[in-house]
GROMACS .gro file of C-alpha atoms in nm:
model
  396
    1MET     CA    1  -7.029  -1.991  -2.944
    2THR     CA    2  -6.929  -1.942  -3.308
    3GLU     CA    3  -6.663  -2.163  -3.462
    4GLU     CA    4  -6.316  -2.008  -3.456
    5VAL     CA    5  -6.100  -1.894  -3.748
    6ALA     CA    6  -5.721  -1.877  -3.749
    7VAL     CA    7  -5.505  -1.566  -3.776
    8LEU     CA    8  -5.217  -1.686  -3.992
    9GLY     CA    9  -5.052  -1.352  -4.062
   10ALA     CA   10  -5.049  -0.987  -3.956
   11GLY     CA   11  -4.878  -0.697  -4.128
   12MET     CA   12  -4.866  -0.319  -4.114
   13HIS     CA   13  -4.726  -0.023  -4.300
   14PRO     CA   14  -4.590   0.230  -4.048
   15TRP     CA   15  -4.825   0.515  -3.959
   16GLY     CA   16  -4.722   0.872  -4.042
   17LYS     CA   17  -4.774   1.141  -4.302
   18TRP     CA   18  -4.605   0.998  -4.606
   19GLY     CA   19  -4.788   1.182  -4.885
   20ARG     CA   20  -4.837   0.875  -5.103
   21SER     CA   21  -5.133   0.665  -5.220
   22PHE     CA   22  -5.330   0.455  -4.973
   23VAL     CA   23  -5.282   0.165  -5.218
   24GLU     CA   24  -4.909   0.166  -5.152
   25TYR     CA   25  -4.965   0.138  -4.777
   26GLY     CA   26  -5.222  -0.139  -4.816
   27VAL     CA   27  -5.005  -0.344  -5.050
   28ALA     CA   28  -4.707  -0.317  -4.815
   29ALA     CA   29  -4.922  -0.432  -4.523
   30ALA     CA   30  -5.071  -0.716  -4.729
   31GLN     CA   31  -4.731  -0.840  -4.841
   32ALA     CA   32  -4.609  -0.833  -4.481
   33ALA     CA   33  -4.914  -1.031  -4.365
   34LEU     CA   34  -4.869  -1.289  -4.641
   35ALA     CA   35  -4.502  -1.330  -4.553
   36ASP     CA   36  -4.594  -1.363  -4.187
   37ALA     CA   37  -4.841  -1.638  -4.279
   38GLY     CA   38  -4.591  -1.814  -4.504
   39LEU     CA   39  -4.831  -1.792  -4.795
   40ASP     CA   40  -4.821  -1.664  -5.150
   41TRP     CA   41  -5.082  -1.420  -5.280
   42ARG     CA   42  -5.201  -1.697  -5.515
   43ASP     CA   43  -5.293  -1.907  -5.209
   44ILE     CA   44  -5.562  -1.654  -5.114
   45GLY     CA   45  -5.918  -1.735  -5.213
   46SER     CA   46  -6.075  -1.401  -5.120
   47ILE     CA   47  -5.964  -1.044  -5.056
   48ILE     CA   48  -6.165  -0.797  -4.851
   49GLY     CA   49  -6.081  -0.428  -4.860
   50ALA     CA   50  -6.190  -0.184  -4.591
   51ASP     CA   51  -6.288   0.133  -4.777
   52THR     CA   52  -6.205   0.493  -4.710
   53VAL     CA   53  -6.401   0.789  -4.849
   54ARG     CA   54  -6.264   1.082  -5.042
   55GLY     CA   55  -6.485   1.337  -5.213
   56GLY     CA   56  -6.794   1.120  -5.174
   57TYR     CA   57  -6.638   0.827  -5.359
   58PRO     CA   58  -6.576   0.530  -5.129
   59GLY     CA   59  -6.235   0.378  -5.133
   60TYR     CA   60  -6.165   0.369  -5.505
   61VAL     CA   61  -6.329   0.023  -5.479
   62ALA     CA   62  -6.070  -0.077  -5.221
   63GLY     CA   63  -6.096  -0.457  -5.237
   64ALA     CA   64  -6.045  -0.475  -5.613
   65THR     CA   65  -5.789  -0.196  -5.600
   66PHE     CA   66  -5.569  -0.395  -5.364
   67ALA     CA   67  -5.625  -0.712  -5.569
   68LYS     CA   68  -5.515  -0.536  -5.886
   69ALA     CA   69  -5.207  -0.391  -5.716
   70LEU     CA   70  -5.109  -0.734  -5.583
   71GLY     CA   71  -5.174  -0.889  -5.926
   72TRP     CA   72  -5.503  -1.018  -6.064
   73GLN     CA   73  -5.537  -1.385  -5.971
   74GLY     CA   74  -5.913  -1.442  -5.972
   75ALA     CA   75  -5.981  -1.420  -5.598
   76ARG     CA   76  -6.329  -1.346  -5.468
   77VAL     CA   77  -6.347  -0.974  -5.376
   78THR     CA   78  -6.545  -0.763  -5.129
   79SER     CA   79  -6.530  -0.398  -5.025
   80VAL     CA   80  -6.662  -0.286  -4.685
   81TYR     CA   81  -6.739   0.059  -4.549
   82ALA     CA   82  -6.840   0.125  -4.188
   83ALA     CA   83  -6.630   0.434  -4.107
   84CYS     CA   84  -6.394   0.359  -3.817
   85ALA     CA   85  -6.547   0.011  -3.780
   86SER     CA   86  -6.466  -0.080  -4.142
   87GLY     CA   87  -6.176  -0.303  -4.044
   88ALA     CA   88  -6.378  -0.507  -3.796
   89GLN     CA   89  -6.662  -0.539  -4.048
   90ALA     CA   90  -6.405  -0.666  -4.299
   91VAL     CA   91  -6.278  -0.921  -4.046
   92ASP     CA   92  -6.635  -1.031  -3.979
   93THR     CA   93  -6.701  -1.069  -4.353
   94ALA     CA   94  -6.384  -1.275  -4.391
   95ARG     CA   95  -6.489  -1.497  -4.103
   96ALA     CA   96  -6.832  -1.552  -4.257
   97GLN     CA   97  -6.678  -1.653  -4.590
   98ILE     CA   98  -6.442  -1.897  -4.418
   99LEU     CA   99  -6.706  -2.057  -4.195
  100SER     CA  100  -6.949  -2.089  -4.485
  101GLY     CA  101  -6.688  -2.264  -4.698
  102LEU     CA  102  -6.664  -1.993  -4.962
  103ALA     CA  103  -6.290  -1.949  -4.903
  104ASP     CA  104  -6.020  -2.129  -4.705
  105ALA     CA  105  -5.787  -1.830  -4.673
  106VAL     CA  106  -5.885  -1.462  -4.683
  107LEU     CA  107  -5.672  -1.149  -4.698
  108VAL     CA  108  -5.819  -0.848  -4.514
  109VAL     CA  109  -5.665  -0.507  -4.597
  110GLY     CA  110  -5.730  -0.149  -4.488
  111ALA     CA  111  -5.528   0.162  -4.565
  112ASP     CA  112  -5.570   0.538  -4.574
  113ALA     CA  113  -5.399   0.859  -4.679
  114ALA     CA  114  -5.583   1.089  -4.440
  115PRO     CA  115  -5.630   1.462  -4.492
  116LYS     CA  116  -5.441   1.706  -4.277
  117GLY     CA  117  -5.634   1.845  -3.983
  118PHE     CA  118  -5.990   1.750  -3.891
  119PHE     CA  119  -6.197   1.507  -4.094
  120ARG     CA  120  -6.478   1.682  -4.278
  121PRO     CA  121  -6.777   1.565  -4.481
  122ALA     CA  122  -6.759   1.510  -4.853
  123GLY     CA  123  -6.875   1.798  -5.072
  124GLY     CA  124  -7.231   1.863  -5.179
  125ASP     CA  125  -7.558   1.942  -5.000
  126ARG     CA  126  -7.709   1.651  -4.805
  127PRO     CA  127  -7.966   1.784  -4.553
  128ASP     CA  128  -8.073   1.427  -4.466
  129ASP     CA  129  -7.715   1.332  -4.365
  130PRO     CA  130  -7.650   1.382  -3.989
  131ASP     CA  131  -7.277   1.409  -4.052
  132TRP     CA  132  -7.329   1.694  -4.301
  133LEU     CA  133  -7.581   1.860  -4.066
  134ARG     CA  134  -7.356   1.869  -3.761
  135PHE     CA  135  -7.082   2.042  -3.959
  136ARG     CA  136  -7.314   2.288  -4.134
  137ILE     CA  137  -7.551   2.367  -3.845
  138LEU     CA  138  -7.319   2.344  -3.545
  139GLY     CA  139  -6.975   2.370  -3.701
  140ALA     CA  140  -6.897   2.071  -3.479
  141THR     CA  141  -6.576   1.892  -3.574
  142ASN     CA  142  -6.500   1.554  -3.421
  143PRO     CA  143  -6.299   1.708  -3.133
  144VAL     CA  144  -6.610   1.901  -3.028
  145TYR     CA  145  -6.777   1.570  -2.950
  146PHE     CA  146  -6.464   1.443  -2.776
  147GLY     CA  147  -6.478   1.755  -2.556
  148LEU     CA  148  -6.846   1.691  -2.479
  149TYR     CA  149  -6.770   1.333  -2.376
  150ALA     CA  150  -6.490   1.460  -2.153
  151ARG     CA  151  -6.716   1.721  -1.990
  152ARG     CA  152  -6.973   1.450  -1.924
  153ARG     CA  153  -6.716   1.240  -1.738
  154MET     CA  154  -6.603   1.542  -1.537
  155ALA     CA  155  -6.962   1.618  -1.437
  156LEU     CA  156  -7.066   1.261  -1.358
  157HIS     CA  157  -6.751   1.108  -1.215
  158GLY     CA  158  -6.522   1.392  -1.113
  159ASP     CA  159  -6.251   1.317  -1.369
  160THR     CA  160  -5.996   1.596  -1.411
  161THR     CA  161  -5.779   1.722  -1.693
  162ASP     CA  162  -5.481   1.580  -1.503
  163ASP     CA  163  -5.642   1.237  -1.523
  164PHE     CA  164  -5.689   1.275  -1.898
  165ALA     CA  165  -5.325   1.375  -1.935
  166GLN     CA  166  -5.210   1.056  -1.761
  167VAL     CA  167  -5.380   0.847  -2.031
  168LYS     CA  168  -5.163   1.019  -2.291
  169VAL     CA  169  -4.855   0.967  -2.077
  170LYS     CA  170  -4.929   0.594  -2.052
  171ASN     CA  171  -5.000   0.546  -2.422
  172ALA     CA  172  -4.703   0.752  -2.536
  173ALA     CA  173  -4.474   0.539  -2.320
  174MET     CA  174  -4.602   0.223  -2.490
  175GLY     CA  175  -4.607   0.378  -2.836
  176ALA     CA  176  -4.239   0.461  -2.792
  177LEU     CA  177  -4.178   0.084  -2.795
  178ASN     CA  178  -4.371   0.024  -3.120
  179PRO     CA  179  -4.175   0.058  -3.447
  180LYS     CA  180  -4.499   0.095  -3.648
  181ALA     CA  181  -4.627   0.392  -3.445
  182ARG     CA  182  -4.616   0.747  -3.579
  183TYR     CA  183  -4.531   0.915  -3.248
  184ARG     CA  184  -4.252   0.736  -3.064
  185SER     CA  185  -4.149   0.981  -2.792
  186PRO     CA  186  -4.253   0.969  -2.425
  187VAL     CA  187  -4.473   1.259  -2.313
  188THR     CA  188  -4.510   1.417  -1.970
  189ALA     CA  189  -4.830   1.538  -1.809
  190GLU     CA  190  -4.683   1.888  -1.810
  191GLU     CA  191  -4.639   1.872  -2.188
  192VAL     CA  192  -5.002   1.768  -2.229
  193SER     CA  193  -5.117   2.055  -2.007
  194ALA     CA  194  -4.902   2.301  -2.199
  195SER     CA  195  -5.038   2.202  -2.541
  196ALA     CA  196  -5.302   2.417  -2.709
  197VAL     CA  197  -5.668   2.389  -2.613
  198VAL     CA  198  -5.863   2.236  -2.905
  199ALA     CA  199  -6.206   2.157  -2.758
  200ASP     CA  200  -6.225   2.251  -2.392
  201PRO     CA  201  -6.129   2.069  -2.171
  202LEU     CA  202  -5.920   1.871  -2.420
  203ARG     CA  203  -5.585   1.988  -2.547
  204LEU     CA  204  -5.394   1.900  -2.859
  205LEU     CA  205  -5.212   1.608  -2.696
  206ASP     CA  206  -5.541   1.470  -2.561
  207ILE     CA  207  -5.672   1.414  -2.915
  208CYS     CA  208  -5.550   1.171  -3.181
  209ALA     CA  209  -5.413   1.295  -3.512
  210THR     CA  210  -5.513   1.195  -3.866
  211SER     CA  211  -5.254   0.967  -4.027
  212ASP     CA  212  -5.150   0.763  -4.328
  213GLY     CA  213  -5.105   0.391  -4.272
  214GLY     CA  214  -5.212   0.040  -4.355
  215ALA     CA  215  -5.282  -0.293  -4.185
  216ALA     CA  216  -5.362  -0.643  -4.307
  217LEU     CA  217  -5.452  -0.989  -4.177
  218VAL     CA  218  -5.453  -1.334  -4.330
  219LEU     CA  219  -5.739  -1.541  -4.184
  220SER     CA  220  -5.817  -1.905  -4.256
  221SER     CA  221  -6.011  -2.208  -4.149
  222MET     CA  222  -5.852  -2.416  -3.875
  223GLU     CA  223  -5.810  -2.706  -4.118
  224PHE     CA  224  -5.627  -2.484  -4.368
  225ALA     CA  225  -5.405  -2.355  -4.087
  226ARG     CA  226  -5.304  -2.706  -3.981
  227ARG     CA  227  -5.235  -2.809  -4.341
  228HIS     CA  228  -4.999  -2.515  -4.376
  229GLY     CA  229  -4.798  -2.576  -4.062
  230HIS     CA  230  -4.985  -2.358  -3.811
  231ALA     CA  231  -5.060  -2.612  -3.541
  232GLU     CA  232  -5.163  -2.365  -3.269
  233PRO     CA  233  -5.249  -2.032  -3.432
  234VAL     CA  234  -5.410  -1.733  -3.270
  235ARG     CA  235  -5.785  -1.766  -3.324
  236ILE     CA  236  -6.064  -1.516  -3.359
  237ARG     CA  237  -6.342  -1.634  -3.132
  238ALA     CA  238  -6.590  -1.347  -3.162
  239VAL     CA  239  -6.667  -1.042  -3.373
  240SER     CA  240  -6.933  -0.804  -3.249
  241THR     CA  241  -7.093  -0.569  -3.503
  242VAL     CA  242  -7.395  -0.431  -3.320
  243THR     CA  243  -7.604  -0.115  -3.351
  244PRO     CA  244  -7.748   0.110  -3.077
  245ARG     CA  245  -8.088   0.050  -2.917
  246TYR     CA  246  -8.372   0.301  -2.908
  247PRO     CA  247  -8.397   0.532  -2.725
  248ASN     CA  248  -8.038   0.650  -2.731
  249THR     CA  249  -8.018   0.900  -2.445
  250VAL     CA  250  -7.646   0.977  -2.463
  251LEU     CA  251  -7.526   1.217  -2.733
  252ASP     CA  252  -7.308   1.039  -2.985
  253LEU     CA  253  -7.117   1.151  -3.292
  254PRO     CA  254  -7.246   1.263  -3.545
  255ASP     CA  255  -7.594   1.321  -3.398
  256ILE     CA  256  -7.685   1.659  -3.255
  257ALA     CA  257  -7.975   1.545  -3.037
  258THR     CA  258  -8.074   1.250  -2.820
  259ASP     CA  259  -8.393   1.042  -2.816
  260SER     CA  260  -8.662   1.118  -2.561
  261ALA     CA  261  -8.720   0.855  -2.293
  262VAL     CA  262  -9.056   1.000  -2.183
  263ALA     CA  263  -9.264   0.725  -2.344
  264VAL     CA  264  -9.006   0.447  -2.374
  265ASP     CA  265  -8.757   0.344  -2.106
  266PRO     CA  266  -8.393   0.364  -2.214
  267PRO     CA  267  -8.208   0.035  -2.265
  268GLY     CA  268  -8.029  -0.117  -1.971
  269GLU     CA  269  -7.687  -0.044  -2.115
  270THR     CA  270  -7.522   0.215  -2.338
  271PHE     CA  271  -7.429   0.149  -2.699
  272ARG     CA  272  -7.060   0.101  -2.623
  273ARG     CA  273  -7.133  -0.142  -2.341
  274SER     CA  274  -7.354  -0.346  -2.573
  275ILE     CA  275  -7.063  -0.379  -2.816
  276ALA     CA  276  -6.848  -0.549  -2.553
  277ARG     CA  277  -7.130  -0.760  -2.410
  278ALA     CA  278  -7.215  -0.908  -2.749
  279ALA     CA  279  -6.851  -1.004  -2.803
  280TYR     CA  280  -6.818  -1.162  -2.459
  281GLU     CA  281  -7.136  -1.362  -2.504
  282GLU     CA  282  -7.028  -1.497  -2.841
  283ALA     CA  283  -6.678  -1.585  -2.719
  284GLY     CA  284  -6.790  -1.739  -2.392
  285VAL     CA  285  -6.550  -1.522  -2.191
  286GLY     CA  286  -6.580  -1.219  -1.967
  287PRO     CA  287  -6.368  -0.917  -1.879
  288GLU     CA  288  -6.206  -1.118  -1.601
  289ASP     CA  289  -6.053  -1.349  -1.865
  290LEU     CA  290  -5.879  -1.073  -2.062
  291SER     CA  291  -5.502  -1.038  -2.083
  292LEU     CA  292  -5.512  -0.708  -2.273
  293ALA     CA  293  -5.740  -0.468  -2.460
  294GLU     CA  294  -5.697  -0.240  -2.761
  295VAL     CA  295  -5.955   0.039  -2.752
  296TYR     CA  296  -6.053   0.332  -2.966
  297ASP     CA  297  -5.887   0.626  -2.790
  298LEU     CA  298  -5.997   0.914  -3.012
  299SER     CA  299  -5.933   1.117  -2.697
  300THR     CA  300  -5.780   1.048  -2.360
  301ALA     CA  301  -6.119   1.084  -2.189
  302LEU     CA  302  -6.277   0.833  -2.426
  303GLU     CA  303  -6.021   0.568  -2.330
  304LEU     CA  304  -6.130   0.601  -1.968
  305GLN     CA  305  -6.490   0.547  -2.079
  306TRP     CA  306  -6.393   0.228  -2.260
  307TYR     CA  307  -6.249   0.084  -1.936
  308GLU     CA  308  -6.599   0.096  -1.792
  309ASP     CA  309  -6.777  -0.005  -2.111
  310LEU     CA  310  -6.559  -0.317  -2.139
  311GLY     CA  311  -6.635  -0.409  -1.779
  312LEU     CA  312  -6.275  -0.371  -1.665
  313CYS     CA  313  -6.408  -0.172  -1.369
  314GLY     CA  314  -6.734  -0.031  -1.238
  315GLU     CA  315  -6.905   0.284  -1.363
  316GLY     CA  316  -6.705   0.593  -1.270
  317GLU     CA  317  -6.401   0.388  -1.170
  318GLY     CA  318  -6.197   0.430  -1.487
  319VAL     CA  319  -5.968   0.691  -1.334
  320LYS     CA  320  -5.897   0.469  -1.033
  321LEU     CA  321  -5.800   0.184  -1.265
  322LEU     CA  322  -5.562   0.419  -1.446
  323ARG     CA  323  -5.412   0.564  -1.129
  324ASP     CA  324  -5.353   0.217  -0.987
  325GLY     CA  325  -5.142   0.131  -1.292
  326ALA     CA  326  -5.374  -0.155  -1.390
  327THR     CA  327  -5.392  -0.047  -1.755
  328ALA     CA  328  -5.019   0.013  -1.800
  329LEU     CA  329  -4.773  -0.246  -1.931
  330GLY     CA  330  -4.720  -0.487  -1.643
  331GLY     CA  331  -5.057  -0.399  -1.489
  332ARG     CA  332  -5.354  -0.627  -1.432
  333ILE     CA  333  -5.519  -0.545  -1.767
  334PRO     CA  334  -5.293  -0.346  -2.004
  335VAL     CA  335  -5.488  -0.125  -2.244
  336ASN     CA  336  -5.349   0.007  -2.573
  337VAL     CA  337  -5.006  -0.151  -2.539
  338SER     CA  338  -4.966  -0.071  -2.909
  339GLY     CA  339  -4.969   0.297  -2.812
  340GLY     CA  340  -5.328   0.334  -2.934
  341LEU     CA  341  -5.451   0.610  -3.160
  342ALA     CA  342  -5.261   0.846  -2.933
  343SER     CA  343  -4.940   0.709  -3.087
  344PHE     CA  344  -5.072   0.613  -3.431
  345GLY     CA  345  -5.341   0.863  -3.527
  346GLU     CA  346  -5.643   0.772  -3.737
  347ALA     CA  347  -5.602   0.587  -4.065
  348VAL     CA  348  -5.971   0.508  -4.065
  349PRO     CA  349  -6.010   0.185  -4.269
  350ALA     CA  350  -5.693   0.037  -4.117
  351GLN     CA  351  -5.728   0.105  -3.746
  352ALA     CA  352  -5.964  -0.177  -3.643
  353ILE     CA  353  -5.746  -0.418  -3.843
  354ALA     CA  354  -5.436  -0.276  -3.674
  355GLN     CA  355  -5.595  -0.347  -3.336
  356VAL     CA  356  -5.632  -0.714  -3.429
  357CYS     CA  357  -5.274  -0.720  -3.557
  358GLU     CA  358  -5.161  -0.608  -3.212
  359LEU     CA  359  -5.373  -0.876  -3.045
  360ALA     CA  360  -5.219  -1.139  -3.274
  361TRP     CA  361  -4.862  -1.032  -3.202
  362GLN     CA  362  -4.927  -1.017  -2.829
  363LEU     CA  363  -5.096  -1.357  -2.816
  364ARG     CA  364  -4.812  -1.512  -3.019
  365GLY     CA  365  -4.554  -1.353  -2.789
  366ASP     CA  366  -4.404  -1.151  -3.075
  367ALA     CA  367  -4.457  -0.797  -2.942
  368GLY     CA  368  -4.101  -0.733  -2.830
  369ASP     CA  369  -4.043  -0.474  -2.560
  370ARG     CA  370  -4.416  -0.411  -2.522
  371GLN     CA  371  -4.504  -0.779  -2.473
  372VAL     CA  372  -4.778  -0.856  -2.221
  373ALA     CA  373  -4.650  -1.155  -2.023
  374GLY     CA  374  -4.855  -1.472  -2.067
  375ALA     CA  375  -5.117  -1.311  -2.293
  376ARG     CA  376  -5.398  -1.556  -2.374
  377VAL     CA  377  -5.715  -1.353  -2.447
  378GLY     CA  378  -5.743  -1.007  -2.600
  379ILE     CA  379  -6.024  -0.776  -2.706
  380SER     CA  380  -6.031  -0.487  -2.951
  381ALA     CA  381  -6.313  -0.233  -2.942
  382ASN     CA  382  -6.418   0.070  -3.140
  383GLN     CA  383  -6.721   0.226  -3.301
  384GLY     CA  384  -6.780   0.373  -3.642
  385LEU     CA  385  -6.985   0.673  -3.741
  386PHE     CA  386  -7.364   0.622  -3.770
  387GLY     CA  387  -7.390   0.340  -3.514
  388HIS     CA  388  -7.136   0.083  -3.632
  389GLY     CA  389  -7.023  -0.098  -3.319
  390SER     CA  390  -6.728  -0.335  -3.342
  391ALA     CA  391  -6.523  -0.558  -3.115
  392VAL     CA  392  -6.303  -0.859  -3.183
  393ILE     CA  393  -6.195  -1.122  -2.930
  394ALA     CA  394  -5.885  -1.326  -3.010
  395VAL     CA  395  -5.745  -1.616  -2.808
  396ARG     CA  396  -5.439  -1.838  -2.794
   0.00000   0.00000   0.00000
């Protein structure tokens, strides 16, 4: 088991469509995290920025951009890009710097000013880029893949569109309790069913939006935490950043084909399941130890898949877990008590960091009306484009 690092501070800029620079959102989140930690920016030995991409240019050199906006003070700087897993990769980089002794306290920041509508590839011709190919050859936006995942669950497990709608109902109810969420109104199953079809069988309210927002964490060594008055901080015990195994027999975004298993047997678990397993093994815990989970609900159907991939239930039993109320606030294993992407939307470099912010607030008992009683262990899970798996386990 890897040595732990402390979470001293967590901060967010509210999600929405604000029409301003991503730097503004990141700085606001960073300042909130520093205040939460009781530290000054000059106390930070390293800053790690999770990049976004606009027009083929990643993040405007996000780490240094945030450092400049906060005020040059000589800190070590790193910029990380791993699509939707960028935030978890940034957390992992911060942890490595702390455990190696390169820095005692690290500020991790991610922010985005997302385009309206669907994400699309940067301009230019790139026939060796699978993301460019799936748009140009298939015209397949991200929701097309979400619809394919949903159809797969319907075919294999008998899930229904009504089941998918109940995921949105659950997450909207919890998002209504979160002052940082973009969408803060409860939603009924009837409203989900009445919304426009986007990628059959998924409707508009089954799919997350694109958003502006920012999130930040202050991480430190345990010794630094104790010196600065944090006797029992939330700790990060594991960060999983795995890749798929060959052959990959389940279609995954952005690929438009699967690997053949004629000559080579497929691995014993799917990519998403391997993400969770690696985190559990490193942390020395299992799904039975979890108090809550924050998962990457790009669509309602995908959240159900995560229940199974995290080992919260058996294969095909995600809907039963939902119907039993186990994943709602007050249930056995609440999932996406923040409201999830259903309530926030995607601010790509920030969302994996935001997940860890929610874990920190829950484990500290600072989550207000959405507090999970007695929370002790939490997991966040998502995956980034091109095979970037990520999960973080935090404990109290």
